[in-house]
């Protein structure tokens, strides 16, 4: 009798279980109709996407935005491997906070490594295996080794395995990169709830680079946790006033 | 104190059909905490039980005690205590009244079991059939095991020497059945005492039966042996059975503790091999053999240890662990190669390897799985394989998941668990905004806050020299300290760093209530702030901290 490993394949793996059958051009919609229309149906799976933070106070928003993209790419049951450059046990997301964004922390695998070079090595391992539905690579706030070569390698691995890769560049300056899209994320005032309480997470997002397309800044998105989807944020007077300020700061 | 005994055997060749085989067994005891039978002289142990004993304390009288039926009674005595006139079964209060300087140690059953297991281990050198007879005896079947010692007496003497070196006080008995050996050890004058002359207590029947026998004037085994068994069975139940076993009329086998053979493979080379690649090829062969053994046992290995014995005596080793049991040599070999690549300095063959050994020290059940009808292999659990590869390369403590803990204190609510576990997280309530931050700052960072005294919400705060105007807020969510921990005091929270300097106490050591606010500043950044302590009650001027950042 030949034997094969006894565990059945995990249920969340259909998206990218087999590199041969994975459609390289499958897109996942973000959930905001105008943005999806502009992107031609959504972002591509099996590609590298980069996320920047607009300022050092927006790093948490950047991490949250990346987690939401990963959720959109893999669904609630998809596996997410979160590679972080951090000391042991540090740099992890807070489990209850992950739950509050609609993800299941049991589907999140945290890999923490000591420095950026070994982070890239581990990331290559992860991205090469189709087992990880989505890989989020989170180096320190100012990564230095993520050059064109490194990103091209990641892109090639991702195309071969079908793993969607999200690279968090933090505050690092924009370097040449092979990524399919590049986003800059800042926190935006949320739609207030009753008694003026802060509401659902809201972001001001700029699509600053897009392969084979024009950049498209100035999107406002809100995260609908229960639908696990983005939606366009309603404009309010405070939002509009803040918008001008932020643009100036970015410029 | 007591301990018992031993057995013996006559090596009559056992031929089927030629009559009864005369297998003898040995029961050998070790100093347990029980008192001996009242009719026997006590042989106290000076070592007590387990490794938990305090160092020998001069002339102090040491006794072991246990709570029996609401009274603390002595269960074992040191020689000195015995000489002072104490007996087992006495209450500790009575004993203290007589000898106020008594040192009483509570009986530790776990330590006794450990000691017994060690003694059993030592006895395995004499016979493969060894069984513990709790709480203080060991039975060995030594039939056919005496040739190395010349005779049974030689074996008994050797065994006694070995166990005495471990600090045990022994009583040994030999017999044709385990019961006979046990009775001689516990109630006889020597290993070969006359069974018929033993007291009826040697049958170890219940105290009522023994008392009834004594009242009937039946004091020795010989008084019973000459009576019809039917009569004994009618009057005393299983006494006839016990008597038959004691006298060797019925032979009950003992159930030995058998160790399962470890899974390992070994290759020795006539000439040392000088290339690591050749060594790895040999390791792959060993893995295939180990895989076959594991398949027969329906097991898979969780830990694989390869050792390369160099001709100059150095033994470099490689260890890989897997998240689930595996026996596929290819998978394990890949892990070994990952591990090898991750080594800071690669294995140096030096003058070559003499011998390569593979051990599988940790195994788990793994049933053979059947392939699909179409002949295609079932897809492996790819994530588990990925995790194994990462663990082999980076170390197990760097691959983790988070699991919920049952605590309201935010920094205590999450545990980091190995990647193989599947924690269960509750789903959030629909329609709520996120109530817990995505990033938790541990420890919380102090901030300066402008707020309405004494318990108003924050209006403005300064964190890292940057001012934030609070545009929206919600709160407070009051999280009280865990009062059941408050009383244990701050020492339990004290941690020291690598240089043995005390680290600052964590906030939860103070036992103050926290009022949490979710706030959003004008630019839209969302923070989780808390006021530490209730003004007026717990503290004069509560401090504020930022504890987390929302997405």
GROMACS .gro file of N, CA, C and O in nm, chain A residues 15-115:
model
  404
   15UNK      N    1  -0.816   2.844  -0.359
   15UNK     CA    2  -0.784   2.959  -0.442
   15UNK      C    3  -0.654   2.940  -0.514
   15UNK      O    4  -0.638   2.980  -0.627
   16UNK      N    5  -0.560   2.876  -0.445
   16UNK     CA    6  -0.429   2.872  -0.505
   16UNK      C    7  -0.362   2.738  -0.480
   16UNK      O    8  -0.242   2.729  -0.476
   17UNK      N    9  -0.443   2.635  -0.458
   17UNK     CA   10  -0.385   2.508  -0.417
   17UNK      C   11  -0.293   2.452  -0.525
   17UNK      O   12  -0.190   2.395  -0.495
   18UNK      N   13  -0.328   2.467  -0.647
   18UNK     CA   14  -0.245   2.408  -0.750
   18UNK      C   15  -0.192   2.516  -0.843
   18UNK      O   16  -0.267   2.589  -0.904
   19UNK      N   17  -0.062   2.526  -0.853
   19UNK     CA   18  -0.006   2.633  -0.936
   19UNK      C   19  -0.042   2.614  -1.083
   19UNK      O   20  -0.045   2.710  -1.159
   20UNK      N   21  -0.069   2.490  -1.124
   20UNK     CA   22  -0.095   2.469  -1.265
   20UNK      C   23  -0.234   2.520  -1.304
   20UNK      O   24  -0.254   2.572  -1.413
   21UNK      N   25  -0.329   2.504  -1.213
   21UNK     CA   26  -0.464   2.543  -1.247
   21UNK      C   27  -0.492   2.687  -1.206
   21UNK      O   28  -0.594   2.741  -1.244
   22UNK      N   29  -0.401   2.748  -1.127
   22UNK     CA   30  -0.429   2.883  -1.083
   22UNK      C   31  -0.428   2.977  -1.203
   22UNK      O   32  -0.331   2.986  -1.277
   23UNK      N   33  -0.537   3.046  -1.222
   23UNK     CA   34  -0.543   3.143  -1.330
   23UNK      C   35  -0.457   3.261  -1.291
   23UNK      O   36  -0.478   3.321  -1.188
   24UNK      N   37  -0.359   3.296  -1.370
   24UNK     CA   38  -0.273   3.406  -1.328
   24UNK      C   39  -0.348   3.538  -1.324
   24UNK      O   40  -0.307   3.630  -1.257
   25UNK      N   41  -0.458   3.549  -1.395
   25UNK     CA   42  -0.525   3.678  -1.407
   25UNK      C   43  -0.651   3.689  -1.324
   25UNK      O   44  -0.733   3.779  -1.346
   26UNK      N   45  -0.672   3.596  -1.230
   26UNK     CA   46  -0.791   3.608  -1.148
   26UNK      C   47  -0.779   3.735  -1.064
   26UNK      O   48  -0.676   3.760  -1.004
   27UNK      N   49  -0.884   3.811  -1.062
   27UNK     CA   50  -0.880   3.936  -0.987
   27UNK      C   51  -0.971   3.927  -0.867
   27UNK      O   52  -1.068   3.851  -0.868
   28UNK      N   53  -0.938   4.000  -0.766
   28UNK     CA   54  -1.031   4.010  -0.653
   28UNK      C   55  -1.076   4.155  -0.640
   28UNK      O   56  -0.994   4.247  -0.642
   29UNK      N   57  -1.207   4.171  -0.627
   29UNK     CA   58  -1.261   4.306  -0.618
   29UNK      C   59  -1.242   4.360  -0.477
   29UNK      O   60  -1.240   4.284  -0.381
   30UNK      N   61  -1.226   4.491  -0.466
   30UNK     CA   62  -1.212   4.549  -0.333
   30UNK      C   63  -1.347   4.575  -0.270
   30UNK      O   64  -1.358   4.590  -0.149
   31UNK      N   65  -1.451   4.586  -0.350
   31UNK     CA   66  -1.585   4.605  -0.294
   31UNK      C   67  -1.639   4.745  -0.316
   31UNK      O   68  -1.757   4.768  -0.296
   32UNK      N   69  -1.552   4.837  -0.358
   32UNK     CA   70  -1.599   4.973  -0.387
   32UNK      C   71  -1.617   4.984  -0.539
   32UNK      O   72  -1.518   4.981  -0.613
   33UNK      N   73  -1.741   4.992  -0.589
   33UNK     CA   74  -1.763   4.982  -0.735
   33UNK      C   75  -1.679   5.075  -0.819
   33UNK      O   76  -1.618   5.030  -0.917
   34UNK      N   77  -1.670   5.206  -0.788
   34UNK     CA   78  -1.590   5.291  -0.878
   34UNK      C   79  -1.443   5.252  -0.881
   34UNK      O   80  -1.380   5.251  -0.988
   35UNK      N   81  -1.390   5.215  -0.768
   35UNK     CA   82  -1.249   5.177  -0.764
   35UNK      C   83  -1.227   5.048  -0.842
   35UNK      O   84  -1.131   5.035  -0.919
   36UNK      N   85  -1.318   4.952  -0.824
   36UNK     CA   86  -1.304   4.825  -0.897
   36UNK      C   87  -1.315   4.848  -1.047
   36UNK      O   88  -1.243   4.787  -1.127
   37UNK      N   89  -1.406   4.938  -1.087
   37UNK     CA   90  -1.421   4.966  -1.230
   37UNK      C   91  -1.294   5.027  -1.285
   37UNK      O   92  -1.246   4.990  -1.392
   38UNK      N   93  -1.234   5.117  -1.206
   38UNK     CA   94  -1.111   5.180  -1.250
   38UNK      C   95  -0.998   5.076  -1.264
   38UNK      O   96  -0.915   5.082  -1.353
   39UNK      N   97  -0.998   4.976  -1.171
   39UNK     CA   98  -0.892   4.874  -1.172
   39UNK      C   99  -0.922   4.765  -1.274
   39UNK      O  100  -0.842   4.671  -1.289
   40UNK      N  101  -1.037   4.771  -1.338
   40UNK     CA  102  -1.071   4.667  -1.434
   40UNK      C  103  -1.117   4.539  -1.367
   40UNK      O  104  -1.085   4.430  -1.412
   41UNK      N  105  -1.186   4.554  -1.256
   41UNK     CA  106  -1.239   4.434  -1.190
   41UNK      C  107  -1.173   4.403  -1.058
   41UNK      O  108  -1.217   4.315  -0.986
   42UNK      N  109  -1.069   4.471  -1.024
   42UNK     CA  110  -1.005   4.447  -0.895
   42UNK      C  111  -0.856   4.425  -0.910
   42UNK      O  112  -0.799   4.447  -1.018
   43UNK      N  113  -0.792   4.384  -0.804
   43UNK     CA  114  -0.648   4.359  -0.805
   43UNK      C  115  -0.623   4.215  -0.847
   43UNK      O  116  -0.706   4.127  -0.823
   44UNK      N  117  -0.505   4.192  -0.904
   44UNK     CA  118  -0.475   4.057  -0.949
   44UNK      C  119  -0.422   3.972  -0.835
   44UNK      O  120  -0.339   4.016  -0.757
   45UNK      N  121  -0.469   3.848  -0.832
   45UNK     CA  122  -0.408   3.749  -0.741
   45UNK      C  123  -0.277   3.702  -0.804
   45UNK      O  124  -0.256   3.715  -0.923
   46UNK      N  125  -0.192   3.643  -0.719
   46UNK     CA  126  -0.067   3.590  -0.771
   46UNK      C  127   0.025   3.700  -0.820
   46UNK      O  128   0.101   3.681  -0.914
   47UNK      N  129   0.015   3.817  -0.757
   47UNK     CA  130   0.099   3.929  -0.796
   47UNK      C  131   0.150   3.997  -0.669
   47UNK      O  132   0.103   3.969  -0.560
   48UNK      N  133   0.245   4.084  -0.689
   48UNK     CA  134   0.299   4.159  -0.577
   48UNK      C  135   0.235   4.298  -0.575
   48UNK      O  136   0.230   4.366  -0.677
   49UNK      N  137   0.183   4.336  -0.461
   49UNK     CA  138   0.127   4.470  -0.444
   49UNK      C  139   0.197   4.536  -0.326
   49UNK      O  140   0.225   4.472  -0.226
   50UNK      N  141   0.224   4.664  -0.341
   50UNK     CA  142   0.297   4.735  -0.236
   50UNK      C  143   0.206   4.834  -0.166
   50UNK      O  144   0.117   4.893  -0.228
   51UNK      N  145   0.229   4.851  -0.036
   51UNK     CA  146   0.150   4.947   0.040
   51UNK      C  147   0.247   5.037   0.116
   51UNK      O  148   0.337   4.989   0.185
   52UNK      N  149   0.231   5.166   0.102
   52UNK     CA  150   0.310   5.264   0.177
   52UNK      C  151   0.222   5.328   0.283
   52UNK      O  152   0.100   5.329   0.271
   53UNK      N  153   0.286   5.383   0.384
   53UNK     CA  154   0.212   5.463   0.482
   53UNK      C  155   0.242   5.610   0.453
   53UNK      O  156   0.354   5.646   0.419
   54UNK      N  157   0.139   5.695   0.466
   54UNK     CA  158   0.159   5.836   0.434
   54UNK      C  159   0.245   5.904   0.539
   54UNK      O  160   0.323   5.992   0.508
   55UNK      N  161   0.232   5.866   0.667
   55UNK     CA  162   0.316   5.924   0.771
   55UNK      C  163   0.336   5.818   0.878
   55UNK      O  164   0.275   5.711   0.872
   56UNK      N  165   0.423   5.846   0.976
   56UNK     CA  166   0.450   5.741   1.073
   56UNK      C  167   0.329   5.712   1.163
   56UNK      O  168   0.324   5.610   1.229
   57UNK      N  169   0.232   5.802   1.164
   57UNK     CA  170   0.113   5.772   1.242
   57UNK      C  171   0.016   5.684   1.166
   57UNK      O  172  -0.083   5.638   1.220
   58UNK      N  173   0.044   5.666   1.038
   58UNK     CA  174  -0.047   5.585   0.957
   58UNK      C  175   0.000   5.441   0.942
   58UNK      O  176  -0.056   5.365   0.865
   59UNK      N  177   0.105   5.403   1.020
   59UNK     CA  178   0.157   5.267   1.004
   59UNK      C  179   0.053   5.162   1.041
   59UNK      O  180   0.041   5.058   0.976
   60UNK      N  181  -0.024   5.191   1.149
   60UNK     CA  182  -0.127   5.095   1.189
   60UNK      C  183  -0.235   5.086   1.081
   60UNK      O  184  -0.286   4.978   1.051
   61UNK      N  185  -0.268   5.201   1.020
   61UNK     CA  186  -0.367   5.199   0.913
   61UNK      C  187  -0.316   5.118   0.795
   61UNK      O  188  -0.390   5.043   0.732
   62UNK      N  189  -0.185   5.132   0.769
   62UNK     CA  190  -0.128   5.056   0.658
   62UNK      C  191  -0.140   4.906   0.684
   62UNK      O  192  -0.181   4.830   0.596
   63UNK      N  193  -0.105   4.864   0.808
   63UNK     CA  194  -0.116   4.722   0.841
   63UNK      C  195  -0.261   4.675   0.829
   63UNK      O  196  -0.289   4.567   0.776
   64UNK      N  197  -0.353   4.759   0.878
   64UNK     CA  198  -0.493   4.722   0.870
   64UNK      C  199  -0.539   4.710   0.726
   64UNK      O  200  -0.608   4.615   0.688
   65UNK      N  201  -0.497   4.805   0.641
   65UNK     CA  202  -0.536   4.804   0.500
   65UNK      C  203  -0.484   4.677   0.432
   65UNK      O  204  -0.555   4.612   0.356
   66UNK      N  205  -0.358   4.640   0.467
   66UNK     CA  206  -0.301   4.520   0.406
   66UNK      C  207  -0.378   4.395   0.452
   66UNK      O  208  -0.405   4.306   0.371
   67UNK      N  209  -0.414   4.393   0.580
   67UNK     CA  210  -0.490   4.277   0.629
   67UNK      C  211  -0.624   4.268   0.557
   67UNK      O  212  -0.670   4.159   0.520
   68UNK      N  213  -0.686   4.384   0.532
   68UNK     CA  214  -0.814   4.384   0.462
   68UNK      C  215  -0.798   4.338   0.318
   68UNK      O  216  -0.879   4.261   0.267
   69UNK      N  217  -0.690   4.383   0.252
   69UNK     CA  218  -0.665   4.336   0.115
   69UNK      C  219  -0.648   4.184   0.115
   69UNK      O  220  -0.699   4.114   0.027
   70UNK      N  221  -0.573   4.135   0.215
   70UNK     CA  222  -0.551   3.990   0.222
   70UNK      C  223  -0.683   3.918   0.241
   70UNK      O  224  -0.705   3.810   0.185
   71UNK      N  225  -0.771   3.976   0.322
   71UNK     CA  226  -0.902   3.915   0.343
   71UNK      C  227  -0.982   3.914   0.212
   71UNK      O  228  -1.050   3.816   0.180
   72UNK      N  229  -0.973   4.023   0.137
   72UNK     CA  230  -1.043   4.028   0.010
   72UNK      C  231  -0.986   3.923  -0.086
   72UNK      O  232  -1.059   3.858  -0.159
   73UNK      N  233  -0.853   3.906  -0.080
   73UNK     CA  234  -0.789   3.815  -0.176
   73UNK      C  235  -0.820   3.670  -0.141
   73UNK      O  236  -0.839   3.587  -0.230
   74UNK      N  237  -0.821   3.637  -0.012
   74UNK     CA  238  -0.832   3.496   0.026
   74UNK      C  239  -0.963   3.458   0.090
   74UNK      O  240  -0.987   3.341   0.117
   75UNK      N  241  -1.048   3.555   0.118
   75UNK     CA  242  -1.172   3.521   0.188
   75UNK      C  243  -1.142   3.497   0.336
   75UNK      O  244  -1.027   3.490   0.378
   76UNK      N  245  -1.249   3.480   0.414
   76UNK     CA  246  -1.230   3.465   0.558
   76UNK      C  247  -1.158   3.336   0.595
   76UNK      O  248  -1.090   3.327   0.695
   77UNK      N  249  -1.171   3.235   0.508
   77UNK     CA  250  -1.110   3.107   0.544
   77UNK      C  251  -0.973   3.089   0.480
   77UNK      O  252  -0.908   2.988   0.503
   78UNK      N  253  -0.928   3.186   0.399
   78UNK     CA  254  -0.798   3.172   0.336
   78UNK      C  255  -0.685   3.187   0.438
   78UNK      O  256  -0.698   3.258   0.536
   79UNK      N  257  -0.576   3.119   0.409
   79UNK     CA  258  -0.460   3.131   0.499
   79UNK      C  259  -0.383   3.257   0.467
   79UNK      O  260  -0.364   3.291   0.351
   80UNK      N  261  -0.339   3.324   0.571
   80UNK     CA  262  -0.257   3.443   0.556
   80UNK      C  263  -0.128   3.420   0.633
   80UNK      O  264  -0.133   3.385   0.751
   81UNK      N  265  -0.017   3.434   0.567
   81UNK     CA  266   0.111   3.425   0.637
   81UNK      C  267   0.162   3.567   0.654
   81UNK      O  268   0.177   3.640   0.557
   82UNK      N  269   0.185   3.606   0.779
   82UNK     CA  270   0.227   3.743   0.809
   82UNK      C  271   0.373   3.738   0.850
   82UNK      O  272   0.406   3.690   0.956
   83UNK      N  273   0.460   3.783   0.762
   83UNK     CA  274   0.603   3.780   0.790
   83UNK      C  275   0.644   3.917   0.843
   83UNK      O  276   0.626   4.017   0.773
   84UNK      N  277   0.699   3.920   0.962
   84UNK     CA  278   0.735   4.048   1.019
   84UNK      C  279   0.882   4.045   1.061
   84UNK      O  280   0.934   3.943   1.104
   85UNK      N  281   0.945   4.161   1.045
   85UNK     CA  282   1.082   4.174   1.096
   85UNK      C  283   1.069   4.232   1.236
   85UNK      O  284   1.031   4.347   1.253
   86UNK      N  285   1.097   4.152   1.335
   86UNK     CA  286   1.075   4.198   1.472
   86UNK      C  287   1.148   4.107   1.567
   86UNK      O  288   1.196   4.000   1.530
   87UNK      N  289   1.152   4.154   1.690
   87UNK     CA  290   1.204   4.066   1.794
   87UNK      C  291   1.100   3.958   1.819
   87UNK      O  292   0.985   3.969   1.781
   88UNK      N  293   1.143   3.853   1.888
   88UNK     CA  294   1.056   3.740   1.915
   88UNK      C  295   0.924   3.784   1.977
   88UNK      O  296   0.922   3.856   2.074
   89UNK      N  297   0.815   3.740   1.920
   89UNK     CA  298   0.685   3.766   1.981
   89UNK      C  299   0.639   3.909   1.964
   89UNK      O  300   0.525   3.941   1.987
   90UNK      N  301   0.730   3.996   1.921
   90UNK     CA  302   0.693   4.135   1.899
   90UNK      C  303   0.644   4.146   1.755
   90UNK      O  304   0.663   4.057   1.675
   91UNK      N  305   0.581   4.255   1.721
   91UNK     CA  306   0.545   4.276   1.581
   91UNK      C  307   0.426   4.196   1.536
   91UNK      O  308   0.395   4.195   1.419
   92UNK      N  309   0.363   4.123   1.626
   92UNK     CA  310   0.242   4.051   1.589
   92UNK      C  311   0.124   4.146   1.597
   92UNK      O  312   0.125   4.242   1.672
   93UNK      N  313   0.021   4.114   1.522
   93UNK     CA  314  -0.102   4.191   1.536
   93UNK      C  315  -0.172   4.144   1.662
   93UNK      O  316  -0.153   4.032   1.708
   94UNK      N  317  -0.255   4.230   1.719
   94UNK     CA  318  -0.328   4.194   1.840
   94UNK      C  319  -0.448   4.108   1.800
   94UNK      O  320  -0.533   4.154   1.723
   95UNK      N  321  -0.454   3.986   1.853
   95UNK     CA  322  -0.556   3.891   1.810
   95UNK      C  323  -0.698   3.946   1.815
   95UNK      O  324  -0.769   3.942   1.714
   96UNK      N  325  -0.744   4.002   1.928
   96UNK     CA  326  -0.880   4.055   1.932
   96UNK      C  327  -0.903   4.165   1.829
   96UNK      O  328  -1.011   4.176   1.772
   97UNK      N  329  -0.798   4.245   1.800
   97UNK     CA  330  -0.812   4.349   1.699
   97UNK      C  331  -0.830   4.289   1.560
   97UNK      O  332  -0.903   4.342   1.477
   98UNK      N  333  -0.760   4.177   1.535
   98UNK     CA  334  -0.776   4.107   1.407
   98UNK      C  335  -0.918   4.057   1.392
   98UNK      O  336  -0.981   4.070   1.287
   99UNK      N  337  -0.971   4.001   1.503
   99UNK     CA  338  -1.110   3.953   1.501
   99UNK      C  339  -1.204   4.069   1.469
   99UNK      O  340  -1.297   4.056   1.390
  100UNK      N  341  -1.177   4.185   1.527
  100UNK     CA  342  -1.265   4.299   1.509
  100UNK      C  343  -1.266   4.350   1.366
  100UNK      O  344  -1.354   4.423   1.326
  101UNK      N  345  -1.163   4.313   1.287
  101UNK     CA  346  -1.163   4.354   1.147
  101UNK      C  347  -1.224   4.247   1.058
  101UNK      O  348  -1.224   4.260   0.936
  102UNK      N  349  -1.272   4.138   1.118
  102UNK     CA  350  -1.342   4.036   1.040
  102UNK      C  351  -1.255   3.920   0.997
  102UNK      O  352  -1.300   3.832   0.926
  103UNK      N  353  -1.128   3.917   1.041
  103UNK     CA  354  -1.042   3.804   1.006
  103UNK      C  355  -1.043   3.703   1.120
  103UNK      O  356  -1.079   3.736   1.232
  104UNK      N  357  -1.005   3.581   1.089
  104UNK     CA  358  -0.995   3.479   1.193
  104UNK      C  359  -0.847   3.460   1.225
  104UNK      O  360  -0.771   3.413   1.141
  105UNK      N  361  -0.804   3.496   1.347
  105UNK     CA  362  -0.661   3.484   1.378
  105UNK      C  363  -0.610   3.341   1.367
  105UNK      O  364  -0.490   3.319   1.350
  106UNK      N  365  -0.700   3.244   1.375
  106UNK     CA  366  -0.654   3.106   1.360
  106UNK      C  367  -0.602   3.080   1.219
  106UNK      O  368  -0.529   2.985   1.195
  107UNK      N  369  -0.639   3.166   1.124
  107UNK     CA  370  -0.595   3.149   0.986
  107UNK      C  371  -0.469   3.231   0.959
  107UNK      O  372  -0.421   3.234   0.847
  108UNK      N  373  -0.424   3.302   1.060
  108UNK     CA  374  -0.307   3.388   1.044
  108UNK      C  375  -0.186   3.315   1.101
  108UNK      O  376  -0.187   3.273   1.216
  109UNK      N  377  -0.085   3.301   1.019
  109UNK     CA  378   0.038   3.239   1.067
  109UNK      C  379   0.143   3.349   1.075
  109UNK      O  380   0.170   3.416   0.975
  110UNK      N  381   0.198   3.369   1.194
  110UNK     CA  382   0.297   3.475   1.209
  110UNK      C  383   0.437   3.418   1.201
  110UNK      O  384   0.469   3.321   1.268
  111UNK      N  385   0.519   3.479   1.119
  111UNK     CA  386   0.659   3.440   1.110
  111UNK      C  387   0.739   3.564   1.144
  111UNK      O  388   0.727   3.666   1.076
  112UNK      N  389   0.817   3.559   1.252
  112UNK     CA  390   0.897   3.676   1.286
  112UNK      C  391   1.044   3.641   1.265
  112UNK      O  392   1.089   3.535   1.309
  113UNK      N  393   1.115   3.728   1.199
  113UNK     CA  394   1.257   3.704   1.177
  113UNK      C  395   1.334   3.827   1.223
  113UNK      O  396   1.278   3.933   1.246
  114UNK      N  397   1.467   3.808   1.236
  114UNK     CA  398   1.547   3.907   1.304
  114UNK      C  399   1.581   4.026   1.215
  114UNK      O  400   1.577   4.138   1.259
  115UNK      N  401   1.616   4.003   1.091
  115UNK     CA  402   1.658   4.116   1.009
  115UNK      C  403   1.595   4.107   0.871
  115UNK      O  404   1.533   4.007   0.835
   0.00000   0.00000   0.00000
